[in-house]
Amino acid sequence: MQSNVVVVTEPDTYYSSVPTLFLVGCSAYQDAIMDNIRRVTVPITVYQTSENNSPEWIINAYNTSDCTILDCKFNDFITGFLIDKPLVWYYNNTVSYKQFNLNEVADPIDPLIKWISEWHIEHQEKNAVYM
């Protein structure tokens, strides 16, 4: 299977017009996430964190991304920074963040599938307008 996924890690940045996903933590689901992404027919960029990422790189990765999936147990500082952002779906939280963000999920694959589906619908609508 040919890969249509560009994985970006610090210190790199990748600029393109393709859909971009930011994975914060998510190591337990990494294989399942990548398997689902590879099944999509369009190229996708995936920013992936590690414990040693700089705050500047994390901010840039978030600002570049269309969807962020956050494992709240990954890092308290990063969770605190990202939890109130509108493009963030989170899981593994030990306290309720619903006052900041209603995008709590039990399984990080769920928002990924929803995001991919919404992107395809939006992309098809844009193509229909230009034809």
Phi, psi and omega in degrees: 000128178284137182272135176245025185245131172253119179261129184241130176233162179298138015263008188283158172223142182230120181255128177199175179259009180276161178301143184231131182245138177244116179258118180250108188081240174061015183298326180293336182251004187304314181296317180294319179297311181296323178298316178294320180293320181294340179281346180284143184278348180257153176295147178223140175259135180236117171271134184230132184270164168223171183298337187258014181294143178282151176302324180297317180293320179297315178299315179297317179297317178297313182295335180275341190268154176265340182208135177236131175246122189243123169271109186297340179276356183294309184196124183297321181296313180295319177301314179299323180289319188267341193300331182264006182280143187290336183264018185253129169247136188229157178210174181064027179276143178261346175234162180280130175249015185298337177289341180255326188203125181270001185275043177281136179228152177277329184229123183292349177288328182302307179293331178297312180296318178297316180298315179298316179298314180297322179296317179298316179298312180298317181295320178295321179295319179294318178296324180295325180291323183278348182273000000 
